[in-house]
Amino acid sequence: MTQEKTTLKHEYDLIIIGGGPVGMALALALRGGGVSVLLLEARGLPEKTEDSRPLALSHGSRLILERLGVWKPLPDVTPITTIHISNRGGFGRTVMTADDIGVPALGYVINHHDVFRSMHKALKKCDVDYLTGAQVTRLEASLESGQIEFQHDGVMKKATARLLVLADGGRLTAQIEGVTQHVHDYQQWAVVARIKSECSPKITGRGGSEFTRSPAQAGVAYERFTPDGPVALLPSGDSFALVWTVSPSAAQEILALDDAAFLVRLHDHFGDRLGKLVEAGKRSGFPLTLKYATPVTACRAALIGNAAQTLHPVAGQGFNLGLRDAWELADEVIAAPAETGVPAMLARYRHRRRMDSSTGRVFTDSLVKLFSNDDFVLGSMRGMGLSALDCLPQAKRFVARRMMFGARG
Ligand SMILES: Cc1cc2nc3c(=O)[nH]c(=O)nc-3n(C[C@H](O)[C@H](O)[C@H](O)COP(=O)(O)OP(=O)(O)OC[C@H]3O[C@@H](n4cnc5c(N)ncnc54)[C@H](O)[C@@H]3O)c2cc1C
């Protein structure tokens, strides 16, 4: 259902375009911050959204979601206590445990649609003007304000704000003067599904595995690099959430297989680490591109989340980065509401996000390029790198903190 706001204004301090998880996080972070906010989401029924992708969240993201009041209502949160990284068909592996790093969990796996619904519910209860089924079609900016046109209930409407925030996944970036969108198509798709295995792993010593006969996942996340791309099995409830990177043509084949043939193909690809794979849930496919905007601000406009950077899911960084975009933008606005959207405020936001965003992007893109090929020399370097990381506790702690808290980790 769309939320009817009979008191909708024409002028706001901020208009957020796109009510995906990052746009919603920003609106929630601005609650009670002394600024008026309009959030517009094109999709009509967010509470019914089914998006089967799993999200691996860092500890830092958990803290943000707790502060937004949307962590507790999540129905299904699985802590990651061990990460097992390996290289198919080569030597070298590394195992990172929460104990090694001295934290209760290395991260958490949640469902995309759960966080989406939890935020949607929280927004319906607060002072933000929130319209669903509202598609922004045009935007422009002058020195004093940003103006938008949007379609809602078949009617064209207009509104202005001191700051337009694009949280639309990058769909309207071309309309922002002075911002360039860089796009690289990885020629890969991610196939996601829930998977149950026959065995539960127990990690031993230097990354070897022993199995117990139980269907539980024991908090272990597997990231396995193969020449076609990485395959991840993340612990999720009593099963695993699969993110399997394949070529576009293989994705179509895999999506069309029946469950039994799919499980055999996945087992052949992933190996016998988890024993027999016995159950598969609904499968979905996502095309993978790297997309990023430079700069992430323009006259009376700021870009956050996937609109600022859309990353390959290999390192599970996209939403974590987007949440930090939203949190830090809200912090800038609340610190000086009168300066919302002025060049100095936008420069501060851009400066705060530069390091985190670019290191997240370069790290993720390098992983894809380094690990998605069958070059013999690179394969040996990968193996050596994983083995070296396994022997260096300081390096492991560095990588883990980087994944948990971003560049400031
Ligand atoms: C397979 C897969 C696995 C992933 N795993 C992880 C992970 O483990 N960890 C992690 O951190 N990240 C992960 N990600 C990335 C993560 O899903 C995204 O970074 C995150 O969903 C981005 O959210 P967003 O709100 O910025 O953008 P989107 O989710 O793209 O939301 C944009 C919203 O804007 C709306 N919109 C678009 N145009 C308009 C318009 N004109 N008017 C109004 N509304 C509009 C859309 O309807 C949409 O709701 C994964 C991604 C994939 C594909």
CSV table of N, CA, C and O and ligand atoms in Angstrom, one decimal, residues 16-24 40-43 51 53-58 61 112 116 134-137 150 167-172 190-192 234 243 286-288 304-322, ligand 1:
chain,number,residue,atom,x,y,z
A,16,ILE,N,15.0,12.6,-0.4
A,16,ILE,CA,15.7,11.4,-0.7
A,16,ILE,C,15.0,10.6,-1.8
A,16,ILE,O,13.9,10.3,-1.7
A,17,ILE,N,15.8,10.4,-2.9
A,17,ILE,CA,15.2,9.7,-4.1
A,17,ILE,C,15.6,8.3,-4.0
A,17,ILE,O,16.8,8.0,-4.2
A,18,GLY,N,14.7,7.4,-3.7
A,18,GLY,CA,15.0,5.9,-3.7
A,18,GLY,C,14.9,5.4,-2.2
A,18,GLY,O,15.7,5.8,-1.4
A,19,GLY,N,13.9,4.6,-2.0
A,19,GLY,CA,13.7,4.0,-0.7
A,19,GLY,C,14.1,2.6,-0.6
A,19,GLY,O,13.4,1.7,-0.2
A,20,GLY,N,15.4,2.3,-1.1
A,20,GLY,CA,16.0,1.0,-0.9
A,20,GLY,C,16.6,1.1,0.5
A,20,GLY,O,16.3,2.0,1.3
A,21,PRO,N,17.3,0.0,0.9
A,21,PRO,CA,17.8,0.0,2.3
A,21,PRO,C,18.7,1.2,2.7
A,21,PRO,O,18.6,1.7,3.8
A,22,VAL,N,19.4,1.8,1.7
A,22,VAL,CA,20.3,2.9,2.1
A,22,VAL,C,19.5,4.2,2.2
A,22,VAL,O,19.7,5.0,3.2
A,23,GLY,N,18.6,4.4,1.3
A,23,GLY,CA,17.8,5.6,1.4
A,23,GLY,C,16.9,5.6,2.6
A,23,GLY,O,16.8,6.6,3.3
A,24,MET,N,16.4,4.4,3.0
A,24,MET,CA,15.6,4.3,4.2
A,24,MET,C,16.5,4.6,5.4
A,24,MET,O,16.0,5.2,6.4
A,40,LEU,N,11.1,9.3,-1.3
A,40,LEU,CA,10.3,8.8,-2.5
A,40,LEU,C,10.8,7.5,-3.0
A,40,LEU,O,12.0,7.4,-3.3
A,41,GLU,N,9.9,6.5,-3.0
A,41,GLU,CA,10.3,5.2,-3.5
A,41,GLU,C,9.4,4.8,-4.6
A,41,GLU,O,8.2,4.8,-4.5
A,42,ALA,N,10.0,4.3,-5.7
A,42,ALA,CA,9.3,4.0,-7.0
A,42,ALA,C,8.4,2.8,-6.8
A,42,ALA,O,7.3,2.7,-7.3
A,43,ARG,N,8.9,1.8,-6.0
A,43,ARG,CA,8.1,0.5,-6.0
A,43,ARG,C,6.9,0.7,-5.1
A,43,ARG,O,6.9,1.4,-4.1
A,51,ASP,N,13.3,-10.4,-1.9
A,51,ASP,CA,14.6,-10.3,-2.5
A,51,ASP,C,15.5,-11.3,-1.8
A,51,ASP,O,15.8,-11.1,-0.6
A,53,ARG,N,18.5,-12.2,-1.8
A,53,ARG,CA,20.0,-12.1,-1.6
A,53,ARG,C,20.3,-12.0,-0.1
A,53,ARG,O,19.6,-11.3,0.6
A,54,PRO,N,21.3,-12.7,0.3
A,54,PRO,CA,21.8,-12.6,1.7
A,54,PRO,C,22.7,-11.4,1.8
A,54,PRO,O,23.3,-11.0,0.8
A,55,LEU,N,22.7,-10.8,3.0
A,55,LEU,CA,23.7,-9.7,3.2
A,55,LEU,C,24.6,-10.1,4.3
A,55,LEU,O,24.1,-10.4,5.4
A,56,ALA,N,25.9,-10.1,4.1
A,56,ALA,CA,26.8,-10.3,5.2
A,56,ALA,C,27.2,-8.9,5.7
A,56,ALA,O,27.6,-8.0,5.0
A,57,LEU,N,26.9,-8.7,7.0
A,57,LEU,CA,27.1,-7.4,7.6
A,57,LEU,C,28.2,-7.4,8.6
A,57,LEU,O,28.5,-8.3,9.3
A,58,SER,N,28.9,-6.3,8.6
A,58,SER,CA,30.0,-6.1,9.5
A,58,SER,C,29.5,-5.7,10.9
A,58,SER,O,28.3,-5.3,11.0
A,61,SER,N,28.2,-2.2,10.9
A,61,SER,CA,26.9,-2.0,10.3
A,61,SER,C,25.8,-2.5,11.4
A,61,SER,O,24.7,-1.8,11.5
A,112,HIS,N,18.2,-9.7,2.8
A,112,HIS,CA,17.9,-8.4,2.3
A,112,HIS,C,16.5,-7.9,2.6
A,112,HIS,O,16.2,-6.8,3.0
A,116,PHE,N,14.9,-4.7,4.7
A,116,PHE,CA,14.0,-3.8,4.0
A,116,PHE,C,12.7,-3.6,4.7
A,116,PHE,O,12.2,-2.5,4.9
A,134,ALA,N,6.1,6.2,-5.9
A,134,ALA,CA,6.4,7.6,-6.3
A,134,ALA,C,7.7,7.6,-7.1
A,134,ALA,O,8.8,7.4,-6.5
A,135,GLN,N,7.6,7.7,-8.4
A,135,GLN,CA,8.8,7.6,-9.3
A,135,GLN,C,9.2,9.0,-9.7
A,135,GLN,O,8.5,9.8,-10.3
A,136,VAL,N,10.5,9.4,-9.4
A,136,VAL,CA,11.0,10.6,-9.8
A,136,VAL,C,11.4,10.5,-11.2
A,136,VAL,O,12.1,9.6,-11.6
A,137,THR,N,11.0,11.5,-12.0
A,137,THR,CA,11.3,11.5,-13.5
A,137,THR,C,12.3,12.5,-13.9
A,137,THR,O,12.9,12.4,-14.9
A,150,PHE,N,7.9,14.2,-9.9
A,150,PHE,CA,7.6,12.8,-9.7
A,150,PHE,C,6.2,12.4,-9.9
A,150,PHE,O,5.3,13.3,-9.8
A,167,ALA,N,19.6,8.1,-3.8
A,167,ALA,CA,19.8,6.8,-3.2
A,167,ALA,C,19.0,5.8,-4.1
A,167,ALA,O,18.4,4.9,-3.7
A,168,ASP,N,19.1,6.0,-5.4
A,168,ASP,CA,18.3,5.3,-6.4
A,168,ASP,C,19.0,4.2,-7.1
A,168,ASP,O,18.6,3.8,-8.2
A,169,GLY,N,20.2,3.8,-6.6
A,169,GLY,CA,21.0,2.8,-7.3
A,169,GLY,C,21.7,3.3,-8.5
A,169,GLY,O,22.3,2.6,-9.3
A,170,GLY,N,21.6,4.6,-8.8
A,170,GLY,CA,22.4,5.2,-9.9
A,170,GLY,C,21.5,5.5,-11.1
A,170,GLY,O,22.0,5.9,-12.2
A,171,ARG,N,20.2,5.2,-11.0
A,171,ARG,CA,19.4,5.3,-12.2
A,171,ARG,C,19.3,6.8,-12.8
A,171,ARG,O,19.1,7.0,-14.0
A,172,LEU,N,19.3,7.8,-11.9
A,172,LEU,CA,19.1,9.2,-12.3
A,172,LEU,C,20.4,10.0,-12.4
A,172,LEU,O,20.4,11.2,-12.6
A,190,ALA,N,25.5,-13.3,-10.4
A,190,ALA,CA,25.5,-14.0,-9.1
A,190,ALA,C,24.2,-14.8,-9.1
A,190,ALA,O,23.1,-14.3,-9.3
A,191,VAL,N,24.3,-16.1,-8.8
A,191,VAL,CA,23.1,-16.9,-8.6
A,191,VAL,C,23.0,-17.1,-7.1
A,191,VAL,O,24.0,-17.6,-6.4
A,192,VAL,N,21.9,-16.8,-6.5
A,192,VAL,CA,21.7,-16.9,-5.1
A,192,VAL,C,20.6,-17.9,-4.7
A,192,VAL,O,19.6,-18.1,-5.5
A,234,LEU,N,27.4,-18.8,2.9
A,234,LEU,CA,27.3,-18.1,4.1
A,234,LEU,C,26.4,-18.8,5.1
A,234,LEU,O,25.3,-19.2,4.7
A,243,VAL,N,26.1,-17.6,-2.8
A,243,VAL,CA,26.3,-16.6,-3.8
A,243,VAL,C,27.3,-17.1,-4.7
A,243,VAL,O,28.5,-17.2,-4.4
A,286,PHE,N,21.5,-12.2,-10.5
A,286,PHE,CA,21.8,-10.8,-10.5
A,286,PHE,C,23.0,-10.5,-11.4
A,286,PHE,O,24.1,-11.1,-11.2
A,287,PRO,N,22.8,-9.7,-12.5
A,287,PRO,CA,24.0,-9.3,-13.3
A,287,PRO,C,24.9,-8.4,-12.4
A,287,PRO,O,24.5,-7.6,-11.6
A,288,LEU,N,26.2,-8.6,-12.6
A,288,LEU,CA,27.2,-7.9,-11.8
A,288,LEU,C,28.0,-6.8,-12.5
A,288,LEU,O,28.7,-7.2,-13.5
A,304,ILE,N,24.5,8.5,-2.5
A,304,ILE,CA,24.8,7.5,-1.4
A,304,ILE,C,24.4,6.1,-1.9
A,304,ILE,O,23.7,5.9,-2.8
A,305,GLY,N,25.0,5.1,-1.2
A,305,GLY,CA,24.7,3.7,-1.5
A,305,GLY,C,25.1,3.3,-2.9
A,305,GLY,O,26.1,3.8,-3.4
A,306,ASN,N,24.3,2.5,-3.5
A,306,ASN,CA,24.6,2.0,-4.8
A,306,ASN,C,24.7,3.1,-5.9
A,306,ASN,O,25.3,2.9,-6.9
A,307,ALA,N,24.1,4.2,-5.6
A,307,ALA,CA,24.2,5.4,-6.5
A,307,ALA,C,25.6,5.9,-6.5
A,307,ALA,O,26.1,6.4,-7.6
A,308,ALA,N,26.3,5.8,-5.4
A,308,ALA,CA,27.6,6.3,-5.3
A,308,ALA,C,28.6,5.2,-5.8
A,308,ALA,O,29.6,5.5,-6.5
A,309,GLN,N,28.4,4.0,-5.3
A,309,GLN,CA,29.2,2.9,-5.7
A,309,GLN,C,28.4,1.6,-5.7
A,309,GLN,O,27.8,1.2,-4.7
A,310,THR,N,28.4,0.9,-6.8
A,310,THR,CA,27.8,-0.5,-6.9
A,310,THR,C,28.9,-1.4,-7.1
A,310,THR,O,29.6,-1.4,-8.1
A,311,LEU,N,29.1,-2.4,-6.1
A,311,LEU,CA,30.2,-3.2,-6.1
A,311,LEU,C,29.9,-4.7,-6.4
A,311,LEU,O,28.7,-5.1,-6.2
A,312,HIS,N,30.8,-5.5,-6.8
A,312,HIS,CA,30.7,-6.9,-6.9
A,312,HIS,C,30.5,-7.5,-5.5
A,312,HIS,O,31.1,-7.0,-4.5
A,313,PRO,N,29.6,-8.5,-5.3
A,313,PRO,CA,29.3,-8.9,-3.9
A,313,PRO,C,30.5,-9.8,-3.3
A,313,PRO,O,30.3,-10.2,-2.2
A,314,VAL,N,31.6,-10.0,-4.0
A,314,VAL,CA,32.6,-11.0,-3.6
A,314,VAL,C,33.1,-10.7,-2.1
A,314,VAL,O,33.3,-11.6,-1.3
A,315,ALA,N,33.2,-9.4,-1.8
A,315,ALA,CA,33.7,-9.1,-0.4
A,315,ALA,C,32.6,-8.6,0.5
A,315,ALA,O,32.9,-8.2,1.7
A,316,GLY,N,31.3,-8.7,0.0
A,316,GLY,CA,30.2,-8.3,0.9
A,316,GLY,C,30.4,-6.9,1.4
A,316,GLY,O,30.2,-6.6,2.6
A,317,GLN,N,30.7,-5.9,0.6
A,317,GLN,CA,31.0,-4.6,1.0
A,317,GLN,C,29.9,-3.5,0.7
A,317,GLN,O,29.8,-2.5,1.3
A,318,GLY,N,29.1,-3.8,-0.3
A,318,GLY,CA,28.2,-2.8,-0.9
A,318,GLY,C,27.2,-2.1,0.1
A,318,GLY,O,27.2,-0.9,0.3
A,319,PHE,N,26.5,-2.9,0.8
A,319,PHE,CA,25.5,-2.4,1.8
A,319,PHE,C,26.2,-1.8,3.0
A,319,PHE,O,25.8,-0.8,3.5
A,320,ASN,N,27.3,-2.5,3.4
A,320,ASN,CA,28.1,-1.9,4.5
A,320,ASN,C,28.6,-0.5,4.2
A,320,ASN,O,28.4,0.4,5.0
A,321,LEU,N,29.1,-0.3,3.0
A,321,LEU,CA,29.6,1.0,2.6
A,321,LEU,C,28.4,2.0,2.5
A,321,LEU,O,28.5,3.1,3.0
A,322,GLY,N,27.3,1.5,1.9
A,322,GLY,CA,26.1,2.4,1.7
A,322,GLY,C,25.6,2.9,3.1
A,322,GLY,O,25.2,4.0,3.2
B,1,LIG,C1,23.9,-11.1,-5.1
B,1,LIG,C2,24.3,-9.9,-4.2
B,1,LIG,C3,24.8,-10.2,-2.9
B,1,LIG,C4,25.1,-9.1,-2.1
B,1,LIG,N1,25.7,-9.3,-0.9
B,1,LIG,C5,26.1,-8.3,-0.1
B,1,LIG,C6,26.6,-8.5,1.2
B,1,LIG,O1,26.8,-9.7,1.6
B,1,LIG,N2,27.0,-7.5,1.9
B,1,LIG,C7,26.8,-6.2,1.5
B,1,LIG,O2,27.2,-5.2,2.2
B,1,LIG,N3,26.3,-5.9,0.3
B,1,LIG,C8,25.9,-6.9,-0.5
B,1,LIG,N4,25.3,-6.7,-1.7
B,1,LIG,C9,25.1,-5.3,-2.2
B,1,LIG,C10,23.8,-4.7,-1.6
B,1,LIG,O3,22.7,-5.5,-2.0
B,1,LIG,C11,23.6,-3.3,-2.1
B,1,LIG,O4,24.8,-2.5,-1.9
B,1,LIG,C12,22.4,-2.6,-1.4
B,1,LIG,O5,21.3,-3.3,-1.6
B,1,LIG,C13,22.3,-1.2,-2.0
B,1,LIG,O6,21.2,-0.5,-1.5
B,1,LIG,P1,20.7,0.9,-2.1
B,1,LIG,O7,19.5,1.3,-1.2
B,1,LIG,O8,21.8,1.8,-2.2
B,1,LIG,O9,20.3,0.6,-3.6
B,1,LIG,P2,19.0,-0.3,-4.2
B,1,LIG,O10,18.9,-1.4,-3.4
B,1,LIG,O11,19.4,-0.3,-5.7
B,1,LIG,O12,17.8,0.7,-4.0
B,1,LIG,C14,17.5,1.8,-4.9
B,1,LIG,C15,16.0,2.1,-4.7
B,1,LIG,O13,15.7,3.2,-5.4
B,1,LIG,C16,14.4,3.1,-6.1
B,1,LIG,N5,14.4,3.9,-7.2
B,1,LIG,C17,15.2,3.8,-8.4
B,1,LIG,N6,14.9,4.8,-9.2
B,1,LIG,C18,13.9,5.6,-8.6
B,1,LIG,C19,13.2,6.8,-9.0
B,1,LIG,N7,13.4,7.3,-10.2
B,1,LIG,N8,12.3,7.3,-8.2
B,1,LIG,C20,12.1,6.7,-6.9
B,1,LIG,N9,12.8,5.6,-6.5
B,1,LIG,C21,13.7,5.1,-7.4
B,1,LIG,C22,14.4,1.6,-6.4
B,1,LIG,O14,13.1,1.1,-6.6
B,1,LIG,C23,15.1,1.0,-5.2
B,1,LIG,O15,14.2,0.6,-4.2
B,1,LIG,C24,25.0,-7.7,-2.6
B,1,LIG,C25,24.4,-7.5,-3.9
B,1,LIG,C26,24.1,-8.6,-4.7
B,1,LIG,C27,23.6,-8.3,-6.0
